[in-house]
mmCIF file of C-alpha atoms in Angstrom:
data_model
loop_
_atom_site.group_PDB
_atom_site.id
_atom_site.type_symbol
_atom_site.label_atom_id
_atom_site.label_comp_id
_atom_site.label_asym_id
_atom_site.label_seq_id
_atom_site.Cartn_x
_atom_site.Cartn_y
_atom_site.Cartn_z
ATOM 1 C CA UNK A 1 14.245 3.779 -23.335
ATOM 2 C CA UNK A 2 10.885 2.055 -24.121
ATOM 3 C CA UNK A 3 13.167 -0.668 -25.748
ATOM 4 C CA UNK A 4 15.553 -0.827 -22.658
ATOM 5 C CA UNK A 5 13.341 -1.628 -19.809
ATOM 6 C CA UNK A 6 10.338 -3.706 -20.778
ATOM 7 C CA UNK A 7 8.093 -3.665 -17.786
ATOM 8 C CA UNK A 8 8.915 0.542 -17.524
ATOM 9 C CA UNK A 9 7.087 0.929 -20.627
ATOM 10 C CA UNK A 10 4.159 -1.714 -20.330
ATOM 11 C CA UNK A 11 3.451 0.364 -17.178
ATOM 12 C CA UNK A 12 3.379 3.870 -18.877
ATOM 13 C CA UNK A 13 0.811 2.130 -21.844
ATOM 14 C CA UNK A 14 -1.644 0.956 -18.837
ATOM 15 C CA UNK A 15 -1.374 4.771 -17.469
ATOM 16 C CA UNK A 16 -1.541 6.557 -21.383
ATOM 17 C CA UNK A 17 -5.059 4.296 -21.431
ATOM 18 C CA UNK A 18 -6.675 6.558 -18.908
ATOM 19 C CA UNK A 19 -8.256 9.370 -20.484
ATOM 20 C CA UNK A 20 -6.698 12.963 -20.678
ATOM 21 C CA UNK A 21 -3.506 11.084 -20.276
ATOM 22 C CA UNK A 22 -0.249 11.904 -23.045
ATOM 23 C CA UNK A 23 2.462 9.665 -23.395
ATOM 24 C CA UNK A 24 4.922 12.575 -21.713
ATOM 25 C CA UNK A 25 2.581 12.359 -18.242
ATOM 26 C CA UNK A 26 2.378 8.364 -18.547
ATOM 27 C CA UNK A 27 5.773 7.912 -18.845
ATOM 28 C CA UNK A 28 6.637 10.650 -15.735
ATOM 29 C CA UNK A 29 3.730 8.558 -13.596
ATOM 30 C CA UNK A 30 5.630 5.178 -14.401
ATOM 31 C CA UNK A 31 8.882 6.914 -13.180
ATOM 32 C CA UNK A 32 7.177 7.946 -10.598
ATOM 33 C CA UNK A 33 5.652 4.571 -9.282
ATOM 34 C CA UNK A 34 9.234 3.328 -9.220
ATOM 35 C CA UNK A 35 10.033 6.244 -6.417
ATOM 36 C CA UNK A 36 7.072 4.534 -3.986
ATOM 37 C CA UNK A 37 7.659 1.645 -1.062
ATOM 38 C CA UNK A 38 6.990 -1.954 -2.121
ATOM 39 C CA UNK A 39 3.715 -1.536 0.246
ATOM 40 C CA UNK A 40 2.786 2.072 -1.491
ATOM 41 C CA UNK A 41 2.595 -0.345 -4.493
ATOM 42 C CA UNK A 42 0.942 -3.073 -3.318
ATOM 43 C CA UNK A 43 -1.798 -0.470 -1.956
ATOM 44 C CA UNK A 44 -2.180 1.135 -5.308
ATOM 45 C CA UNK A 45 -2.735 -1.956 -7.408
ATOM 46 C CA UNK A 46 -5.050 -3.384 -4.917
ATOM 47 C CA UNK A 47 -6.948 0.187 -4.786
ATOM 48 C CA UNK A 48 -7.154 -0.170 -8.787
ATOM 49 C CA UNK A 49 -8.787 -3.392 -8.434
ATOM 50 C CA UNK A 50 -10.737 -2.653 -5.648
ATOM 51 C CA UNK A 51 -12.453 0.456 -7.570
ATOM 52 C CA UNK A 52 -13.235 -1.481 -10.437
ATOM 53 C CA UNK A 53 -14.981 -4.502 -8.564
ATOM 54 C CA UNK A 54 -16.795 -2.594 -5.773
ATOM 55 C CA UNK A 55 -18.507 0.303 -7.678
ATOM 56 C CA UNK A 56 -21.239 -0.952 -9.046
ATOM 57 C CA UNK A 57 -24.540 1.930 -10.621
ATOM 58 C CA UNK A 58 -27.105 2.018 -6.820
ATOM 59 C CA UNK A 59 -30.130 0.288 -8.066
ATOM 60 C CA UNK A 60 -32.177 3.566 -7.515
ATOM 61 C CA UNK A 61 -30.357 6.394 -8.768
ATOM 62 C CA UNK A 62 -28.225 4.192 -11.312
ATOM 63 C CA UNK A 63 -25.137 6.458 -9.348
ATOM 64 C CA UNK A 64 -21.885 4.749 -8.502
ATOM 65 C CA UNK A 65 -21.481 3.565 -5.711
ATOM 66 C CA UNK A 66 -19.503 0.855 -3.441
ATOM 67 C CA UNK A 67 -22.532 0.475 -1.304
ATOM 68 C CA UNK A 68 -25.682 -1.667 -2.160
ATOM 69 C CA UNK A 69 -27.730 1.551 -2.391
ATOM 70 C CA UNK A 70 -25.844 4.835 -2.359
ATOM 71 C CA UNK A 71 -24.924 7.099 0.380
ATOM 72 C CA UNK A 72 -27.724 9.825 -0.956
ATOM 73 C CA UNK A 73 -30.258 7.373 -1.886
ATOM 74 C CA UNK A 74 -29.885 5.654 1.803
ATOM 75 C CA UNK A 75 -30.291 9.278 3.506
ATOM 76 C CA UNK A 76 -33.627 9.250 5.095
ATOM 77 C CA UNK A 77 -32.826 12.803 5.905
ATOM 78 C CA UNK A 78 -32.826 14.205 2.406
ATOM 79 C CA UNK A 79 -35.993 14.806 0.376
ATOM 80 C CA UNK A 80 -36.567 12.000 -2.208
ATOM 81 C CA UNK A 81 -39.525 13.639 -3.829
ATOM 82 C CA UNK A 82 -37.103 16.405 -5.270
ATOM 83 C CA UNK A 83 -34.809 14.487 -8.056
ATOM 84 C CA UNK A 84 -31.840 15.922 -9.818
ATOM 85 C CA UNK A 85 -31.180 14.478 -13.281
ATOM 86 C CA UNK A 86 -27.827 14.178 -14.045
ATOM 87 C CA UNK A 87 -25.784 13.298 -17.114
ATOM 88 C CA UNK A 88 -22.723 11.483 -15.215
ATOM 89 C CA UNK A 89 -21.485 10.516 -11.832
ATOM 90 C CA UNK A 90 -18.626 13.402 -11.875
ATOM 91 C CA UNK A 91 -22.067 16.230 -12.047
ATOM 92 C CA UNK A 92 -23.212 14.272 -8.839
ATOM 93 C CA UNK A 93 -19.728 15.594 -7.236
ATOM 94 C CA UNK A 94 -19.736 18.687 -8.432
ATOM 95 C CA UNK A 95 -23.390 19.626 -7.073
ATOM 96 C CA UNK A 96 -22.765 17.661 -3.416
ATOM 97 C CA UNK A 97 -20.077 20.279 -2.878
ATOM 98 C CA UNK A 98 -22.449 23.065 -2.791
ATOM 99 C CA UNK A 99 -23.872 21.308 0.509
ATOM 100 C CA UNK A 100 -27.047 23.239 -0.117
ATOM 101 C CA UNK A 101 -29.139 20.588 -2.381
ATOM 102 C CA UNK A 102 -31.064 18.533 -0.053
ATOM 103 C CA UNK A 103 -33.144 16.232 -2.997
ATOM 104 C CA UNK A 104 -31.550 12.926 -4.385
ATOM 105 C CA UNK A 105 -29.801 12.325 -7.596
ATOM 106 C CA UNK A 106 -30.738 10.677 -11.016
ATOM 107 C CA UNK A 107 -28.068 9.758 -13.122
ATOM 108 C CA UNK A 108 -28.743 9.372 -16.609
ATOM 109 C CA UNK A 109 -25.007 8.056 -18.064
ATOM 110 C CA UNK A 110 -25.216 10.523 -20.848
ATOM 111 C CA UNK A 111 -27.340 13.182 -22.873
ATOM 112 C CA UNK A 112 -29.657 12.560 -26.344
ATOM 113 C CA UNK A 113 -27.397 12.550 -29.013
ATOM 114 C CA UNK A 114 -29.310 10.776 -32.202
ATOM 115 C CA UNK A 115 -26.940 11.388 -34.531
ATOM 116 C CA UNK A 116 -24.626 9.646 -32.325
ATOM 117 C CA UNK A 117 -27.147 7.068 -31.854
ATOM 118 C CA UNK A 118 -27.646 7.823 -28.455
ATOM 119 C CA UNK A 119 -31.538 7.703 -27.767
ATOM 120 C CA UNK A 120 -33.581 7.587 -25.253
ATOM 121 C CA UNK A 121 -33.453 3.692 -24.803
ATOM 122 C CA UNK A 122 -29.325 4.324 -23.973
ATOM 123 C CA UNK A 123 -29.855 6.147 -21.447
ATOM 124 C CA UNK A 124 -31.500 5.586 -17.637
ATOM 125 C CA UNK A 125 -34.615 7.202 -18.544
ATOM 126 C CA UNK A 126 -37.018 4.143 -18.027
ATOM 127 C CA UNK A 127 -35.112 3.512 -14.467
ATOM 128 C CA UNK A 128 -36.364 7.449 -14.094
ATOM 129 C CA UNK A 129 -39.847 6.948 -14.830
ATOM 130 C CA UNK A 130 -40.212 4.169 -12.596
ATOM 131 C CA UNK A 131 -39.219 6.677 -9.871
ATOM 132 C CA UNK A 132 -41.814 8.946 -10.162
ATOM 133 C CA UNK A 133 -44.611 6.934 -8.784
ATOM 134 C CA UNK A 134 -42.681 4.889 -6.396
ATOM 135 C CA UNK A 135 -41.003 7.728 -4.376
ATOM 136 C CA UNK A 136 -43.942 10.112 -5.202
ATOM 137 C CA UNK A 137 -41.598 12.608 -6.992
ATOM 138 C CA UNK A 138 -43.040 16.054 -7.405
ATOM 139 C CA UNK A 139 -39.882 17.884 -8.750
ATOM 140 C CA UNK A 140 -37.572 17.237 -10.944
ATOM 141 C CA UNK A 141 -34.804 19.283 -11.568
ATOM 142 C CA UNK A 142 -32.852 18.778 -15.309
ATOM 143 C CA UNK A 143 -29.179 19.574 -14.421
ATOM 144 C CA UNK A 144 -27.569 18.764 -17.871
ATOM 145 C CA UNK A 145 -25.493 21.234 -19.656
ATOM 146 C CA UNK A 146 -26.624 24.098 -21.226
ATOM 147 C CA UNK A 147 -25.595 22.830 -24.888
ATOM 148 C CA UNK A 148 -27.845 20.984 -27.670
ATOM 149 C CA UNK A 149 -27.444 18.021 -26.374
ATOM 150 C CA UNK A 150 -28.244 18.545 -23.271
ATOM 151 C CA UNK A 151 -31.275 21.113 -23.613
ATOM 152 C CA UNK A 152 -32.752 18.309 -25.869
ATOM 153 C CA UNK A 153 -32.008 15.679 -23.145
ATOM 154 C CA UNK A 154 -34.316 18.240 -20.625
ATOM 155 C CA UNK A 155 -36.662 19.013 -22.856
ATOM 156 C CA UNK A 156 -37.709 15.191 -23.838
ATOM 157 C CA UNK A 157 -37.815 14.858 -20.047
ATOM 158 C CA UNK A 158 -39.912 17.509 -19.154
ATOM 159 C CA UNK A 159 -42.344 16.299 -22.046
ATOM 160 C CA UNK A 160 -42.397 12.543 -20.287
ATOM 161 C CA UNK A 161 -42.844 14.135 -16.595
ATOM 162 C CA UNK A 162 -45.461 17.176 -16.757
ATOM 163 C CA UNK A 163 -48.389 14.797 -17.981
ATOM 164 C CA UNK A 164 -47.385 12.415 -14.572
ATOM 165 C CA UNK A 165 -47.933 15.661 -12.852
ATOM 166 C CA UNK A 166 -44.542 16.866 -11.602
ATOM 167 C CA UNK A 167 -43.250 19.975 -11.540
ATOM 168 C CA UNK A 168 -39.572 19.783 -13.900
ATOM 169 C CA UNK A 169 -37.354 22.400 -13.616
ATOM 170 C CA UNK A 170 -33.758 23.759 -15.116
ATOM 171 C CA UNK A 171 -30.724 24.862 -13.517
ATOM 172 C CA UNK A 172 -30.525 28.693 -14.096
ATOM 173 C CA UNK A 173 -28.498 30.423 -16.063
ATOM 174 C CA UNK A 174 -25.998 31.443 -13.068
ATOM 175 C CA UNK A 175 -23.617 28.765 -15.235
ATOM 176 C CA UNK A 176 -22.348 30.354 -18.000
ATOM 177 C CA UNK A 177 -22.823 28.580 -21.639
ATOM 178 C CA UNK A 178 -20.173 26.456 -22.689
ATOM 179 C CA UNK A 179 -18.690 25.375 -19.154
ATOM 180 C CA UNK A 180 -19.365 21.829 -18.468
ATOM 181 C CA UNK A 181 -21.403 21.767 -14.783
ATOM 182 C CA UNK A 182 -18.589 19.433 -13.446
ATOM 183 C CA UNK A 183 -16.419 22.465 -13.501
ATOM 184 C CA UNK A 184 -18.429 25.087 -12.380
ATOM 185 C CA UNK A 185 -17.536 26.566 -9.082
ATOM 186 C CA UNK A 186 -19.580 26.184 -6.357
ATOM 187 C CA UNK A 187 -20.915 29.664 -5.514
ATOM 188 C CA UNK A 188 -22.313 29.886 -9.457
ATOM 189 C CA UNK A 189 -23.885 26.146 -8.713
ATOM 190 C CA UNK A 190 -25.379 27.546 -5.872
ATOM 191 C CA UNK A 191 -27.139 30.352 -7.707
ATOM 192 C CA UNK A 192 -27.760 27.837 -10.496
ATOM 193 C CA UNK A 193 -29.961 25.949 -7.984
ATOM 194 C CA UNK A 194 -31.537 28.741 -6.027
ATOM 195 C CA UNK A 195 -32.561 30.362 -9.600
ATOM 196 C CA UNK A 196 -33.902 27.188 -11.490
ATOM 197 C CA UNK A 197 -37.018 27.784 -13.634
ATOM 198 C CA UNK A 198 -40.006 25.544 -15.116
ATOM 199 C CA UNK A 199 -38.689 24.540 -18.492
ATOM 200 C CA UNK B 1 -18.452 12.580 -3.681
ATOM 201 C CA UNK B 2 -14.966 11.725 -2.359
ATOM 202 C CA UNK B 3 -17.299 10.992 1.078
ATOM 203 C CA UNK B 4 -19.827 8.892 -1.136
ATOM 204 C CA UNK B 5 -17.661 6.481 -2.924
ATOM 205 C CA UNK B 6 -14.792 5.334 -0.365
ATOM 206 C CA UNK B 7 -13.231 3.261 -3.432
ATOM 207 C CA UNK B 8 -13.089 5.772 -5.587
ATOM 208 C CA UNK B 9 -11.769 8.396 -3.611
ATOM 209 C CA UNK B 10 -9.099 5.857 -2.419
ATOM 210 C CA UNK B 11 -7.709 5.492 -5.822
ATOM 211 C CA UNK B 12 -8.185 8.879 -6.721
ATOM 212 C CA UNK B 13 -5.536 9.327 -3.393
ATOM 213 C CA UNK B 14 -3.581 6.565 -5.375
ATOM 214 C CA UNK B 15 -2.746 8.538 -8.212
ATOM 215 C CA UNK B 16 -2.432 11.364 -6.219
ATOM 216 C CA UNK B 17 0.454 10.169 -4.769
ATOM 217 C CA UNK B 18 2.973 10.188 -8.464
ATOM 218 C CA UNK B 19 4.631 13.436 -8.996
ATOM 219 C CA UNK B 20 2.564 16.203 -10.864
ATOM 220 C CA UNK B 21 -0.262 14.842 -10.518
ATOM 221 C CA UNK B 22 -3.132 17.168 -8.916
ATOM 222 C CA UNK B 23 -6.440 16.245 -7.122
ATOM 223 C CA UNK B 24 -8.241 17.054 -10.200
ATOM 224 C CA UNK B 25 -6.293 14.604 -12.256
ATOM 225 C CA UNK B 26 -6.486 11.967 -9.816
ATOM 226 C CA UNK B 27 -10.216 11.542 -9.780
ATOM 227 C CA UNK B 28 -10.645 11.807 -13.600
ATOM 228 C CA UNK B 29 -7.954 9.365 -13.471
ATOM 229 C CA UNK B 30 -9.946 7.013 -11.376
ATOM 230 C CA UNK B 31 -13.040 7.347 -12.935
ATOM 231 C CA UNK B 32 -11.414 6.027 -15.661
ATOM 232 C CA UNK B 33 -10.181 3.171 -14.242
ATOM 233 C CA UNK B 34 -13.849 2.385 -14.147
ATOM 234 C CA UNK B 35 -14.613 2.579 -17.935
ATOM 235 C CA UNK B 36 -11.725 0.132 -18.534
ATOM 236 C CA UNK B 37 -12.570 -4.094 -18.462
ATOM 237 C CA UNK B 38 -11.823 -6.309 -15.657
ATOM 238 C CA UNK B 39 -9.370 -7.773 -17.468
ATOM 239 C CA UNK B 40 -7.772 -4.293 -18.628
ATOM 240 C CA UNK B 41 -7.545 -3.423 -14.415
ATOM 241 C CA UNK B 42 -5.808 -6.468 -13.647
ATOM 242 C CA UNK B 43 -3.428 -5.487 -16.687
ATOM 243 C CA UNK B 44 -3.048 -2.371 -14.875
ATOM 244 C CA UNK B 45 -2.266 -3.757 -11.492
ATOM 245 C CA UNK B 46 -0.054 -6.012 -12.593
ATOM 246 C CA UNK B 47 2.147 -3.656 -14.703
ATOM 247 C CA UNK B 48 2.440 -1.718 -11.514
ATOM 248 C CA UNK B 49 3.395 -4.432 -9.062
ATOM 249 C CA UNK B 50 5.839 -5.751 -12.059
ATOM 250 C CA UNK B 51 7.093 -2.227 -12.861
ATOM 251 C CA UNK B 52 8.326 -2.065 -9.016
ATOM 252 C CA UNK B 53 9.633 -5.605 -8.562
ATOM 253 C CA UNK B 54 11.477 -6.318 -11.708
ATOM 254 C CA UNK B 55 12.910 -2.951 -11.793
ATOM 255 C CA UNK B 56 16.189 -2.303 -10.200
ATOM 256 C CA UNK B 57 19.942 -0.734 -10.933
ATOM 257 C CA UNK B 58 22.157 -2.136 -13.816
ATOM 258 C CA UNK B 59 25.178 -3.224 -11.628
ATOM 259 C CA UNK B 60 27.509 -2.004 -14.316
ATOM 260 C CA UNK B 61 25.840 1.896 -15.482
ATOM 261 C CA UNK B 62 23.468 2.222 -12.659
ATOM 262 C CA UNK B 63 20.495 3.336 -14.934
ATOM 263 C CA UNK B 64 16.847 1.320 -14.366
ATOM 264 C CA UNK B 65 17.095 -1.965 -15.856
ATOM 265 C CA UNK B 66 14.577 -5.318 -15.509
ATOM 266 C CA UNK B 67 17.389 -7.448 -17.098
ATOM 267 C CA UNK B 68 20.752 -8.524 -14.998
ATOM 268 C CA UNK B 69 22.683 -5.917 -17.376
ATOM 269 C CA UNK B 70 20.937 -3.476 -18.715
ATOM 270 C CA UNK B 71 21.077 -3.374 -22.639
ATOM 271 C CA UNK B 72 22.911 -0.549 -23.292
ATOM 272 C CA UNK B 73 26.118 -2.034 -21.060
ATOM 273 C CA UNK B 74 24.942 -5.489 -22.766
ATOM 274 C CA UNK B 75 25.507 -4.530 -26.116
ATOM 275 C CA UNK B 76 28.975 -5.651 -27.681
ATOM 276 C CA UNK B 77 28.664 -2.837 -30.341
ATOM 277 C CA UNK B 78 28.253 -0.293 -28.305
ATOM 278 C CA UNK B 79 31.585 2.111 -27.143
ATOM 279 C CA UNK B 80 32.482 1.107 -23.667
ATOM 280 C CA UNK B 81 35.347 3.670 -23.554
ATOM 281 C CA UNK B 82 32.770 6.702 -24.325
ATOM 282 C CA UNK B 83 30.712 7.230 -20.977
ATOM 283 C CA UNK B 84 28.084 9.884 -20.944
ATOM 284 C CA UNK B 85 27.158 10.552 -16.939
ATOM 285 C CA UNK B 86 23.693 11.798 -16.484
ATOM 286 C CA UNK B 87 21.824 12.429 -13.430
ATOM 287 C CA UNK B 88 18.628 10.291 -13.661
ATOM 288 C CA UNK B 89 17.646 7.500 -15.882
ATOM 289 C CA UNK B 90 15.050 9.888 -17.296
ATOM 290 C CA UNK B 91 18.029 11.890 -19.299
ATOM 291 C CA UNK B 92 19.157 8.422 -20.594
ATOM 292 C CA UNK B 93 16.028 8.198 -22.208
ATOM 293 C CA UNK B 94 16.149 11.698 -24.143
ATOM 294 C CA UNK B 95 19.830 10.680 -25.178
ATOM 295 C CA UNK B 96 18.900 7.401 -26.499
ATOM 296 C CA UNK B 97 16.089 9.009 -28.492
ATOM 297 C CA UNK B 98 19.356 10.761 -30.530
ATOM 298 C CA UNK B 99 20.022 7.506 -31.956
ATOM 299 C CA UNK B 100 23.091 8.778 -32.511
ATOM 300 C CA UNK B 101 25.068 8.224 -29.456
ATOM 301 C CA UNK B 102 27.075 4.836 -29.350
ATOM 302 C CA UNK B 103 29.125 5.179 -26.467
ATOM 303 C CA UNK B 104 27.467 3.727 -22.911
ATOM 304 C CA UNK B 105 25.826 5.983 -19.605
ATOM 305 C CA UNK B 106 26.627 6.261 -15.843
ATOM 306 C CA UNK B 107 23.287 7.615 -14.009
ATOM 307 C CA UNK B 108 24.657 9.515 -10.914
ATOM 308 C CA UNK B 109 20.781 9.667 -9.392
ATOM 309 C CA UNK B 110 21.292 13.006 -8.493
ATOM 310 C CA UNK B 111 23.540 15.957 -8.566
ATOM 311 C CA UNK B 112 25.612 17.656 -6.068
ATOM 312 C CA UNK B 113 23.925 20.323 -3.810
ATOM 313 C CA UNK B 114 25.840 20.380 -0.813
ATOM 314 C CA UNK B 115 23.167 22.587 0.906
ATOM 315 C CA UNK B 116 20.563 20.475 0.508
ATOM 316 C CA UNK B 117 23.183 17.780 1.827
ATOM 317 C CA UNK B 118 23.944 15.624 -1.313
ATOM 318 C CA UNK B 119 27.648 15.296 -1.463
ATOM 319 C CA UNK B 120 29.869 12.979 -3.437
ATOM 320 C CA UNK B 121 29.092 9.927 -1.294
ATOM 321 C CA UNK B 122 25.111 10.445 -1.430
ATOM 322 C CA UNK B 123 25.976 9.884 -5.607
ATOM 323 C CA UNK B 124 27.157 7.298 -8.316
ATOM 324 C CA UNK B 125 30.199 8.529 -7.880
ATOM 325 C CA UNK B 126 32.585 5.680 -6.564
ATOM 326 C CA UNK B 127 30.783 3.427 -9.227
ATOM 327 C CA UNK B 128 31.770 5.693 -12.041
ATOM 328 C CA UNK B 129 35.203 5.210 -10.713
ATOM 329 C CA UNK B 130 35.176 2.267 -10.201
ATOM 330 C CA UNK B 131 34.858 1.774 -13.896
ATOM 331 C CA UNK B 132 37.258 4.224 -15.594
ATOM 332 C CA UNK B 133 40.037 1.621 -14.771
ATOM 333 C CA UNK B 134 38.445 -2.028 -15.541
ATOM 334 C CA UNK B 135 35.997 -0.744 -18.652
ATOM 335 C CA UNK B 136 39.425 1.478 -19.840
ATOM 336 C CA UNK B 137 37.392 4.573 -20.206
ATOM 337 C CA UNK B 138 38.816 7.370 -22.239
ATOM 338 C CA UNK B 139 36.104 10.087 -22.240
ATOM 339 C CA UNK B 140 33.666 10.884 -19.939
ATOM 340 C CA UNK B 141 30.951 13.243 -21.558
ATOM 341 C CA UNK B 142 29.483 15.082 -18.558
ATOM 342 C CA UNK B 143 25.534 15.737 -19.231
ATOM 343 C CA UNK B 144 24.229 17.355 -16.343
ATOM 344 C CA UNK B 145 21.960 20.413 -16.681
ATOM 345 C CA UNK B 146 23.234 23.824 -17.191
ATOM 346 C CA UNK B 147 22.495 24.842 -13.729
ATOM 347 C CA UNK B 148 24.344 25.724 -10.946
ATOM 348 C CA UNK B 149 24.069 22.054 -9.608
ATOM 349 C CA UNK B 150 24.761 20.725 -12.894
ATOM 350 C CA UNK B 151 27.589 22.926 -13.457
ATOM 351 C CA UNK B 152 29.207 21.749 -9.923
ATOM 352 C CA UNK B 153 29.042 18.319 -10.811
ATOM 353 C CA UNK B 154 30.654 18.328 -14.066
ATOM 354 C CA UNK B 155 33.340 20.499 -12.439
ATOM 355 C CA UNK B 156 33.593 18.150 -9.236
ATOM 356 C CA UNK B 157 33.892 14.999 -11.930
ATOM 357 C CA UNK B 158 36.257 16.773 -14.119
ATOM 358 C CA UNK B 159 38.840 17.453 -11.307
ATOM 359 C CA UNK B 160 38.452 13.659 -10.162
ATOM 360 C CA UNK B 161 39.332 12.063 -13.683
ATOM 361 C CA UNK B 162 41.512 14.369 -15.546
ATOM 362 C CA UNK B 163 44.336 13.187 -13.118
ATOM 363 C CA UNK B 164 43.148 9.606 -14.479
ATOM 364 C CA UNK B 165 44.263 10.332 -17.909
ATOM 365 C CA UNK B 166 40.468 10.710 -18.776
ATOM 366 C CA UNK B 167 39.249 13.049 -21.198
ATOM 367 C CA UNK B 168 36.240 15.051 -19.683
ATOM 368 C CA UNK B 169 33.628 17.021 -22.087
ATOM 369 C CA UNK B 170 30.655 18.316 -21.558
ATOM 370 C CA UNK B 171 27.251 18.393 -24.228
ATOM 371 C CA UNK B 172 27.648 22.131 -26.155
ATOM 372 C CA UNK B 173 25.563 24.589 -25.524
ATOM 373 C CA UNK B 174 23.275 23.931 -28.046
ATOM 374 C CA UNK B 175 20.869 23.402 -25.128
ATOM 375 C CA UNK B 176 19.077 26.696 -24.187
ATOM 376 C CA UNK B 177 20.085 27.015 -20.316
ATOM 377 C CA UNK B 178 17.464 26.821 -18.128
ATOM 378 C CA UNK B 179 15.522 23.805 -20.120
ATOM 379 C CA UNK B 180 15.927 20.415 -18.098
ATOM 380 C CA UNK B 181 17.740 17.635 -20.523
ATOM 381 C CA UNK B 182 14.741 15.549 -20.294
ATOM 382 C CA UNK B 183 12.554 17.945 -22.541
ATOM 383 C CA UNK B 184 15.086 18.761 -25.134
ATOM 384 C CA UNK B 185 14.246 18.374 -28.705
ATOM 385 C CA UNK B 186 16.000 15.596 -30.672
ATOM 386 C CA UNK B 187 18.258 17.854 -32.974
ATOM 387 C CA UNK B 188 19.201 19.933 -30.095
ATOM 388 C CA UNK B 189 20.330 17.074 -28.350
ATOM 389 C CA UNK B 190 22.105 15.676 -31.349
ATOM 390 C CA UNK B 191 23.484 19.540 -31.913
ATOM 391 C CA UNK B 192 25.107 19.409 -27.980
ATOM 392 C CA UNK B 193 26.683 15.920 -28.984
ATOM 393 C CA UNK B 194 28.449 16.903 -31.631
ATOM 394 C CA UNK B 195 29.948 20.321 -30.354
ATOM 395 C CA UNK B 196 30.915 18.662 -26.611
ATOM 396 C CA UNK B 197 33.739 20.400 -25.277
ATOM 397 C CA UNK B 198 36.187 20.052 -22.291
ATOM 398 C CA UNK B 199 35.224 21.437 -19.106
#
């Protein structure tokens, strides 16, 4: 039917671009805009649109955000000198929904990967540094995954911070190996962050 | 984060909204939107307010069409006196995948269930008539699932045009009952084709 109705099938390539999305599911969410109101759609384009143009990385924490400086950053009530470093924005969600972590965020929009070319220049580690001093960080704690990649990531950061003088610290090992942090659920987070050690 | 980024958590209620998609799903969905370009997002939007405008019933088969006609009751070489009534325009597609079948559809949008109140009326049904007569239809293949519903259909059809002089078959069996038409392997469908038989 991709050859019988043009626009059907231009729609069901925009949704098979998203990622994690097969050609089965695109085609069924396609169908499935054709089922909403004329407003339902008007909303959902202009939500697409909106998303893309509002969120912008907060200055600060280099999160998304739709704000000028992000909802955590802009909290006088949480603790700036305590700084989670994060690989990605979803990590940021998945550790607010313990409701226990009181510190602010760093995201770092990936992990070292050399081989991948993916040094420390590619990532927000400079934004990090300049941090430190400003908000008179004294711990930081290195919430990337528990693979290579990300050990490497918190090690080359806790080699940077300990000779400013602050304290940098590791999720503990309440998340098992090999599941990604954005999926963990959030009693185990909760233990990861009650349990962190110095690295 | 749904809290932190309104945006985002809007779209993610977007997608949320099409059929089988899950919460999960929606947000990775909309944090994708974000790693596509400006350019790409407008794409997007636009497919979707296109999708829903240009997209309505073929006057003639009732399947989803963005042309006056659709193509299938367009095309010259195509059988107009073979009719193959499916329930949704989703089943067309799986049929045309065949490549096999020249004869044209009628898309009921629907089957009967009087309990959950869809009777004759609520379906294609007058249309399909309607077209026996001025199309000179002289088999009616009948390729609703093998379900209860399904089954009631193709009997409730069946009693309707056999008096008309049409001939009324239904796809063989070649179908493993209790698999939706939609998801049925190409050879299977060509297999249920080819061994139709009358109801």
């Amino acid at each position: 039917m991709a050859d019988y109705i043009e626009s059907l099938s231009r729609l069901s390539e925009q949704f098979a671009k998203l990622g994690g999305v097969g050609r089965k599911s695109a085609m069924r969410m396609a169908f499935s805009v054709l089922e909403l109101t004329e407003e339902e759609v008007e909303e959902f384009a202009e939500a697409i649109i909106d998303a893309k143009r509002k969120i912008h990385l907060c200055p600060i924490c280099q999160n998304l955000t739709d704000r000028e400086i992000c909802r955590v950053c802009d909290d006088e009530e949480r603790d700036h000198s305590l700084v989670c470093v994060v690989s990605d924005a979803k990590t940021v969600m998945a550790m607010e929904k313990v409701r226990e972590y009181k510190g602010v965020y760093h995201v770092l929009h990936g992990v070292l990967s050399p081989l991948n070319g993916i040094t420390p220049d590619k990532l927000k580690i400079k934004e990090l540094l300049a941090r430190i001093d400003k908000d008179a960080v004294s711990e930081v704690i290195v919430a990337t995954n528990a693979d290579v990649e990300g050990e490497t990531t918190a090690m080359y950061i806790a080699r940077l911070l300990r000779p400013l003088g602050v304290k940098v610290t590791r999720l503990a090992y309440g998340i098992s190996v090999g599941t990604d942090i954005e999926y963990a659920d959030e009693v185990t987070l909760y233990r990861a962050l009650q349990g962190r050690r110095d690295v």
